[in-house]
Every structure is written in structure tokens, then in C-alpha cells.
Coordinates of C-alpha atoms and ligand atoms in Angstrom, one line a residue:
M1 CA 111.4 97.7 76.5
I2 CA 112.9 97.3 79.9
D3 CA 115.9 94.8 80.2
T4 CA 114.4 91.8 82.0
G5 CA 116.0 88.7 83.5
T6 CA 116.6 86.7 86.7
D7 CA 120.0 88.1 87.5
I8 CA 119.5 89.3 91.3
E9 CA 123.0 90.2 91.8
F10 CA 122.9 92.4 88.7
A11 CA 119.7 94.0 89.8
A12 CA 121.3 94.7 93.5
K13 CA 124.3 96.5 91.7
C14 CA 121.9 98.8 89.8
I15 CA 120.2 99.7 92.9
A16 CA 123.5 100.3 94.8
E17 CA 124.6 102.4 91.8
G18 CA 121.6 104.7 92.0
N19 CA 119.4 103.1 89.3
L20 CA 116.0 101.8 89.4
V21 CA 115.0 98.2 89.2
A22 CA 111.2 96.7 89.2
F23 CA 111.1 93.7 91.3
P24 CA 108.4 91.3 92.5
T25 CA 107.2 91.2 96.0
E26 CA 104.5 89.0 97.6
T27 CA 101.9 91.6 97.0
V28 CA 102.6 93.4 93.8
Y29 CA 105.7 94.4 91.6
G30 CA 107.6 97.6 93.3
L31 CA 109.5 100.0 91.4
G32 CA 112.6 100.3 93.8
A33 CA 115.6 102.8 94.4
D34 CA 118.2 103.1 97.3
A35 CA 116.2 104.8 100.0
F36 CA 119.1 106.6 101.0
N37 CA 119.9 108.2 97.8
P38 CA 117.6 111.1 97.1
Y39 CA 118.6 111.5 93.5
A40 CA 117.8 107.9 92.8
V41 CA 114.4 108.2 94.8
A42 CA 113.6 111.2 92.7
R43 CA 113.8 109.1 89.6
I44 CA 110.9 106.9 91.0
F45 CA 108.7 109.8 91.0
E46 CA 109.7 110.8 87.7
V47 CA 109.4 107.5 85.9
K48 CA 105.9 106.8 87.7
Q49 CA 104.6 110.4 87.2
R50 CA 103.8 110.3 90.8
P51 CA 103.0 113.6 92.7
T52 CA 105.8 114.1 95.2
F53 CA 103.1 114.6 98.0
D54 CA 102.6 110.8 98.1
P55 CA 105.4 109.1 100.2
L56 CA 106.9 105.7 99.5
I57 CA 107.3 102.5 101.6
V58 CA 111.0 101.5 102.4
H59 CA 111.6 97.7 102.0
I60 CA 114.0 96.1 104.3
S61 CA 115.4 92.4 104.8
E62 CA 116.7 92.5 108.4
M63 CA 115.1 93.8 111.6
N64 CA 118.1 95.8 112.5
Q65 CA 117.5 98.2 109.5
I66 CA 114.7 99.8 111.4
N67 CA 117.2 101.6 113.5
D68 CA 118.3 103.5 110.5
L69 CA 114.8 104.4 109.5
Y70 CA 112.8 105.1 112.6
D71 CA 113.4 107.6 115.3
S72 CA 115.3 106.0 118.0
D73 CA 112.2 105.8 120.4
I74 CA 110.6 102.9 118.6
S75 CA 107.1 101.9 119.9
D76 CA 106.5 98.4 121.5
I77 CA 103.6 98.3 119.2
V78 CA 105.9 98.3 116.1
Y79 CA 108.0 95.5 117.5
A80 CA 104.9 93.4 118.3
L81 CA 103.6 93.8 114.7
A82 CA 106.9 93.2 113.0
Q83 CA 107.3 90.0 115.2
A84 CA 103.8 88.8 114.2
F85 CA 103.8 89.9 110.5
W86 CA 107.3 90.3 109.1
P87 CA 108.4 89.3 106.9
G88 CA 105.1 89.8 105.0
P89 CA 102.6 92.4 103.7
L90 CA 102.3 94.7 106.5
T91 CA 103.5 98.3 106.3
I92 CA 104.3 100.2 109.4
V93 CA 104.3 103.8 109.4
H94 CA 106.1 105.4 112.6
L95 CA 108.3 108.7 113.4
K96 CA 111.4 108.7 111.1
S97 CA 115.0 109.2 111.7
A98 CA 116.7 112.3 110.1
R99 CA 118.6 109.7 108.1
V100 CA 115.6 109.2 105.8
P101 CA 115.7 111.7 102.8
D102 CA 112.6 114.0 102.7
I103 CA 111.7 113.0 99.2
V104 CA 111.1 109.3 100.5
T105 CA 108.4 110.6 103.0
A106 CA 107.2 113.6 101.0
G107 CA 108.3 115.8 103.8
L108 CA 106.3 114.0 106.7
N109 CA 107.9 113.3 109.9
T110 CA 107.0 109.5 109.5
V111 CA 108.4 106.8 107.4
A112 CA 106.6 103.7 106.1
V113 CA 108.6 100.4 106.3
R114 CA 108.0 96.9 105.5
M115 CA 109.8 93.6 105.2
P116 CA 108.6 91.6 102.3
S117 CA 108.5 87.9 102.3
H118 CA 109.2 87.3 98.7
P119 CA 112.5 85.6 98.4
I120 CA 113.5 87.5 95.3
A121 CA 112.8 90.8 97.0
L122 CA 114.4 89.7 100.3
E123 CA 117.6 88.6 98.5
L124 CA 117.5 91.9 96.3
I125 CA 117.6 93.9 99.4
R126 CA 120.3 92.0 101.1
L127 CA 122.5 92.2 98.2
S128 CA 122.2 95.8 97.5
G129 CA 123.3 96.5 101.1
T130 CA 120.8 99.3 101.7
A131 CA 116.9 99.7 102.3
I132 CA 114.9 100.0 99.0
A133 CA 112.3 102.6 98.6
A134 CA 109.6 101.2 96.2
P135 CA 106.0 102.1 95.4
S136 CA 104.0 99.9 93.2
A137 CA 105.5 99.5 89.9
N138 CA 102.5 101.3 87.9
R139 CA 102.2 104.7 86.5
F140 CA 100.3 107.0 89.1
G141 CA 96.8 106.2 89.5
Q142 CA 96.8 103.2 87.1
L143 CA 96.6 99.4 87.7
S144 CA 98.9 97.9 90.3
P145 CA 101.2 95.3 88.3
T146 CA 101.2 91.6 89.5
R147 CA 103.0 90.4 86.4
S148 CA 106.5 91.4 84.6
E149 CA 104.2 92.2 81.5
H150 CA 102.2 94.7 83.4
V151 CA 105.1 96.5 84.2
Q152 CA 106.5 96.6 80.6
K153 CA 103.1 98.0 79.7
Q154 CA 103.3 101.0 81.9
L155 CA 106.9 102.1 82.5
T156 CA 110.1 102.7 80.8
D157 CA 113.7 104.2 81.9
V158 CA 114.0 101.6 84.3
A159 CA 117.5 99.7 84.6
Y160 CA 116.4 96.3 85.2
L161 CA 113.0 94.2 85.6
L162 CA 113.3 90.9 87.5
E163 CA 111.2 88.1 86.6
N164 CA 109.0 86.4 89.2
E165 CA 108.7 82.7 89.5
Y166 CA 106.3 82.9 92.7
E167 CA 102.8 83.3 93.6
M168 CA 101.6 86.8 94.7
V169 CA 98.8 87.9 97.1
G170 CA 97.8 90.3 94.3
V171 CA 96.7 93.2 96.5
E172 CA 99.1 95.7 98.2
S173 CA 100.3 95.6 101.7
T174 CA 98.1 96.5 104.7
V175 CA 99.4 100.1 105.8
V176 CA 99.0 101.1 109.7
S177 CA 100.1 104.2 111.3
I178 CA 101.8 103.8 114.9
Q179 CA 101.7 107.2 116.6
N180 CA 101.1 108.2 120.2
G181 CA 100.8 104.5 121.4
K182 CA 97.9 103.9 118.8
C183 CA 97.5 101.8 115.8
I184 CA 95.4 103.3 113.0
L185 CA 94.7 101.3 109.8
L186 CA 95.5 103.6 106.7
R187 CA 94.9 101.1 103.9
P188 CA 93.2 97.7 104.0
G189 CA 95.6 95.1 102.4
A190 CA 96.8 91.6 102.5
I191 CA 96.7 91.2 106.1
S192 CA 93.3 91.8 107.6
L193 CA 92.3 94.0 110.4
T194 CA 90.9 91.0 112.4
D195 CA 94.5 89.5 112.1
I196 CA 96.1 92.9 113.4
N197 CA 93.6 93.1 116.1
K198 CA 94.9 89.6 117.5
V199 CA 98.1 91.3 118.1
V200 CA 97.3 95.0 118.9
P201 CA 94.1 96.9 119.0
C202 CA 93.8 98.9 115.8
T203 CA 91.2 101.3 114.3
V204 CA 90.4 102.2 110.8
F205 CA 91.2 105.7 110.1
N206 CA 88.5 108.4 110.0
K207 CA 88.2 112.1 110.3
D208 CA 88.2 111.7 114.2
S209 CA 91.5 109.8 114.3
S210 CA 94.2 111.8 115.8
L211 CA 95.9 111.9 112.4
D212 CA 94.8 114.5 110.1
K213 CA 94.4 113.9 106.2
L214 CA 98.0 115.1 105.4
H215 CA 99.3 112.3 107.5
A216 CA 97.2 109.8 105.6
P217 CA 98.0 110.7 102.0
G218 CA 97.2 107.3 100.6
L219 CA 93.6 107.7 101.1
L220 CA 92.8 108.8 97.7
K221 CA 89.3 107.9 96.6
S222 CA 90.2 107.3 93.2
H223 CA 93.3 105.0 92.5
Y224 CA 94.4 101.9 90.5
S225 CA 92.2 102.7 87.7
P226 CA 91.9 100.9 84.3
N227 CA 92.3 103.2 81.3
K228 CA 88.5 102.5 80.3
P229 CA 85.4 102.8 82.4
L230 CA 84.9 100.2 85.3
Y231 CA 81.4 99.8 87.0
I232 CA 80.5 97.9 90.0
L233 CA 77.6 95.3 88.9
A234 CA 74.3 95.6 90.4
E235 CA 72.6 92.3 91.3
D236 CA 69.5 92.8 89.3
I237 CA 71.4 93.4 86.0
N238 CA 70.8 90.7 83.3
N239 CA 71.8 92.6 80.2
L240 CA 75.1 94.7 79.5
P241 CA 75.7 97.4 77.0
L242 CA 77.4 96.6 73.9
N243 CA 81.2 95.8 74.1
S244 CA 81.1 95.1 77.6
G245 CA 83.7 93.0 79.6
L246 CA 82.5 91.2 82.8
I247 CA 84.9 90.2 85.9
L248 CA 83.1 87.7 88.1
H249 CA 84.3 85.8 91.2
K250 CA 82.3 82.7 90.5
K251 CA 81.6 80.6 87.5
L252 CA 78.0 81.1 86.8
T253 CA 76.2 84.2 85.4
T254 CA 72.8 84.6 83.9
I255 CA 74.3 87.8 82.0
T256 CA 74.9 86.3 78.3
N257 CA 75.6 89.4 76.1
A258 CA 79.3 90.1 77.5
N259 CA 82.2 90.3 75.0
R260 CA 84.6 88.7 77.3
I261 CA 83.9 87.1 80.8
I262 CA 86.8 86.6 83.1
S263 CA 86.4 84.6 86.3
T264 CA 88.8 85.4 89.2
S265 CA 87.8 82.3 91.1
E266 CA 85.4 79.5 90.4
T267 CA 84.5 79.1 94.1
Q268 CA 84.4 82.8 95.3
N269 CA 87.6 82.1 97.2
S270 CA 89.3 85.5 98.3
T271 CA 92.7 84.4 98.1
E272 CA 92.3 83.5 94.6
I273 CA 90.3 86.5 93.8
A274 CA 92.8 88.9 95.1
A275 CA 95.5 87.1 93.1
N276 CA 93.7 87.4 89.8
L277 CA 92.1 90.9 90.5
F278 CA 94.6 92.9 88.7
I279 CA 95.4 90.5 86.0
A280 CA 91.8 90.4 85.1
L281 CA 91.8 94.4 84.9
H282 CA 94.7 94.3 83.1
T283 CA 93.6 91.7 80.5
M284 CA 90.2 93.6 80.1
E285 CA 92.3 97.0 79.4
D286 CA 94.2 95.3 76.9
D287 CA 91.2 93.6 75.1
T288 CA 90.2 95.8 72.1
T289 CA 86.8 94.2 71.9
V290 CA 85.9 95.8 75.5
S291 CA 85.0 99.5 75.9
Q292 CA 83.8 99.0 79.4
I293 CA 84.3 96.7 82.2
F294 CA 81.6 95.5 84.9
I295 CA 82.8 93.7 87.9
E296 CA 81.0 91.7 90.4
P297 CA 81.4 93.0 94.3
V298 CA 82.8 90.7 97.0
E299 CA 81.7 90.1 100.3
E300 CA 83.8 92.6 102.8
T301 CA 85.2 90.1 105.2
D302 CA 88.9 89.6 105.9
L303 CA 90.8 89.8 102.4
G304 CA 87.3 91.0 101.0
V305 CA 87.7 94.3 102.6
A306 CA 90.9 94.8 100.6
I307 CA 89.5 93.5 97.4
M308 CA 86.4 95.8 97.5
D309 CA 88.7 99.0 98.6
R310 CA 90.6 98.4 95.3
I311 CA 87.5 97.6 93.2
R312 CA 85.7 100.9 94.5
K313 CA 88.8 103.1 94.0
A314 CA 89.3 101.6 90.4
S315 CA 85.7 102.3 89.6
Y316 CA 85.4 105.5 91.7
R317 CA 85.7 108.1 88.9
Y318 CA 83.3 106.2 86.7
N319 CA 80.8 105.7 89.4
L320 CA 80.5 109.4 90.7
N321 CA 77.1 109.9 89.3
L322 CA 75.8 106.7 90.0
V323 CA 74.6 105.2 93.3
E324 CA 77.1 102.2 93.7
S325 CA 74.7 99.3 94.2
K326 CA 72.4 100.4 91.6
V327 CA 74.4 100.8 88.1
I328 CA 71.8 101.2 85.5
P329 CA 73.7 100.1 82.1
N330 CA 71.7 102.4 79.8
R331 CA 72.7 105.5 81.7
L332 CA 76.3 104.5 81.1
S333 CA 77.1 105.8 77.7
T334 CA 78.1 109.2 78.7
Ligands
TXA401 O1 102.4 95.8 98.7 C1 102.9 97.1 98.8 O2 102.8 97.9 99.7 C2 103.7 97.6 97.5 C3 104.8 96.7 97.6 C4 105.7 97.2 96.3 O3 105.4 96.7 98.6 N1 104.0 98.8 97.3 C5 102.9 99.9 97.4 O4 103.3 101.2 97.5 O5 101.9 99.6 97.4 P1 102.6 102.5 96.9 O6 103.5 103.5 96.9 O7 101.6 102.2 95.7 O8 101.7 102.6 98.4 C6 102.4 103.1 99.5 C7 101.1 103.8 100.3 C8 100.6 104.9 99.8 O9 99.2 104.9 100.0 C9 101.3 106.1 100.8 O10 100.7 107.2 100.8 C10 101.4 105.3 101.9 O11 101.7 103.9 101.7 N2 102.4 105.9 102.8 C11 103.8 105.9 102.6 N3 104.5 106.4 103.5 C12 103.6 106.9 104.5 C13 103.5 107.9 105.5 N4 104.9 108.2 106.1 N5 102.4 108.1 106.3 C14 101.3 107.7 105.7 N6 101.2 106.9 104.7 C15 102.3 106.6 103.9
MG402 MG1 100.4 101.9 94.3

């Protein structure tokens, strides 16, 4: 069991001494270490069992910290986005300064930075006197944690786990890359592309973007997966196989034979769905009467884009042989 509590000063001391702390942010829980201490950062990869080719986000509490992290020639686009969305769930990838250890950026010449808006995260960074490198506090590839119990379930060897007392968005930050005067969306997240486009023109990463695949290491097709099969529910399904869990985003369903039904929202409200998505998946993962999970898709507008991105990634490895919109339950026994 990880030692837990609400002592931010103690947690900050742990970070300053080169130890790991799991802490709440406004998106999901992070697993943090001093970003300028390569040994501490190396332990994040070890504890998470994360491949070292996948770089970390560096969290700051003051705007002037970007001068230690980004290269001296900081684009105006970075300032415009920071002004509009920081503190908040937007991560900005930009050319890095030589001070940032290679292990943080997986050897890339860019670094991902964000200033979280969560009061506990901000206070932790401020008191630690450094910038904090932190991925989500889950084991690599598994579900992101939105509660301290989710962190306890997946990780050990962490010096301290800070309890949360605030609401969380429930999906990770939006990641954009700013290079050569262009904004490219690398990961949909808590801030929608529509909102970003109100500040700067930004396009979704694709193979024609000037960035190559290597510069978008987070675009794995499979990610955030529960440890049992997850399928996207087709509209015309009325019957589920034995021992199924069903995650809905509204109250009513005509399906009557699910072992367990969890509704993330009674009114299909996307803020509520995002906040409850990982909680619902963790609950299904822990329920021993459920051997496979079905999840209703959501409409892909605004926050719905990030929600569907997570649902697709969470179900990707299970849906490989199925056409996404035509999940046929009796073919799912394999
Ligand atoms: O909301 C969040 O962003 C949470 C909280 C804890 O801040 N953190 C989080 O971290 O989701 P993580 O490590 O699970 O996801 C970071 C994403 C990965 O997809 C990674 O590949 C990408 O950011 N990333 C980090 N540095 C990058 C870089 N230099 N270039 C391109 N992508 C980068
Ligand atoms: Mg993650």
C-alpha cells in the first residue's frame, strides 16, 4: 500500500529529495518526479513499466518556468495558447532547452509542458521548488486513474499519494505541438479543438503533417485498456452474452440481461460522461461477475471527441477483428 494523506508540504519534500509522488490534477492522477533529476524520472518509467520511448509531460506552476524548459526562441503561438488555457488541461509541445534531461523527452528535441489548474497540483509544484515530470499514474497501457484507489490498485513503490477533494475532468489534457509556426493536435483531450481554433488555427495530426510518427509517440492505437475485453456497443443490440457489464451514457436501455449496468450520466452530458468514464471502467474491471464490458459510443463533438478517442483506444485490441459499429455479441467468445 502506498502511504496516503493530504500533507502537500511532505509530498513536496519527497519530490525535492528525488522520490515519487502520486498527485491529483484537474484531468487525472499524475505520478510525479523532479523533472530536472534524471534518476528520479527514471523511477517513473520503472514504477509505471512504461517504455522509455514515450516522453513525459512537465508540470509547472509559474509562467516563467517555461524559460528553463523550452528553447530560448519561444513561439508567439505558445504564449497565445498559454494565455488562453493555462492554468488548465492543455499540454504544449515545443523545442526544448538543453537543461531538460533526455529521459523526460525520450531523446526528442521537444518537451511537453502544462500548467495544471488543480489547487493541490499547483501547490505541490510551488512548494517543491521545481517543475514536475508526470505521466498519468497508471501502469503503462492500463486505465488512467481518477481516484486515489485507482492508483493504489495499479502502483507500488511510490513515496506518497495525495488524496483529492476536488472534481476532475476525467480525461487527460489535450496535447498540441507548436513547431515551425504551426499548431498540430497530437491528442484530443479536455480542451476541444474548437476552443483552440478560436485562439490559433490548429489541425489534427495526420501522416501529411510536417511531424513524423516519431514526434507523435502518444498516438498508439491501443491504450488506456481495462484488463478484460471491452466492446463498443452497436445500436441494434438487444441481448448481451453471459456475464456482461454495460456502460451507458443515458438512463434507459432496452437491454435487460447485463450483469451490471453503470450509467455515466443520466442526460448524456459530456462533462459528466468524461468525469465518470474511467471510474465506470475501473468499477467494471473490479467486478468479478463481469467478464466482458460493452460501452455505448458518444457523439463526437467537443469533449465527445476525447471521450470517443479513449473509448476506441481502450477497446482497440478487443475490436481488432470486428467492424466497430457492428459488434456482434455471439462472435465475441474468443
Ligand atoms: O492530463 C494529463 O495530461 C495527465 C496529467 C497527469 O497531467 N498526464 C498524462 O500524461 O496524460 P501521459 O504520460 O499519460 O501522456 C502524455 C502524452 C503522451 O501521449 C506522450 O507521448 C505525449 O504526451 N508527449 C509527451 N512529450 C511529448 C513530446 N515531446 N512530443 C510529442 N508528444 C509528447
Ligand atoms: Mg497516460
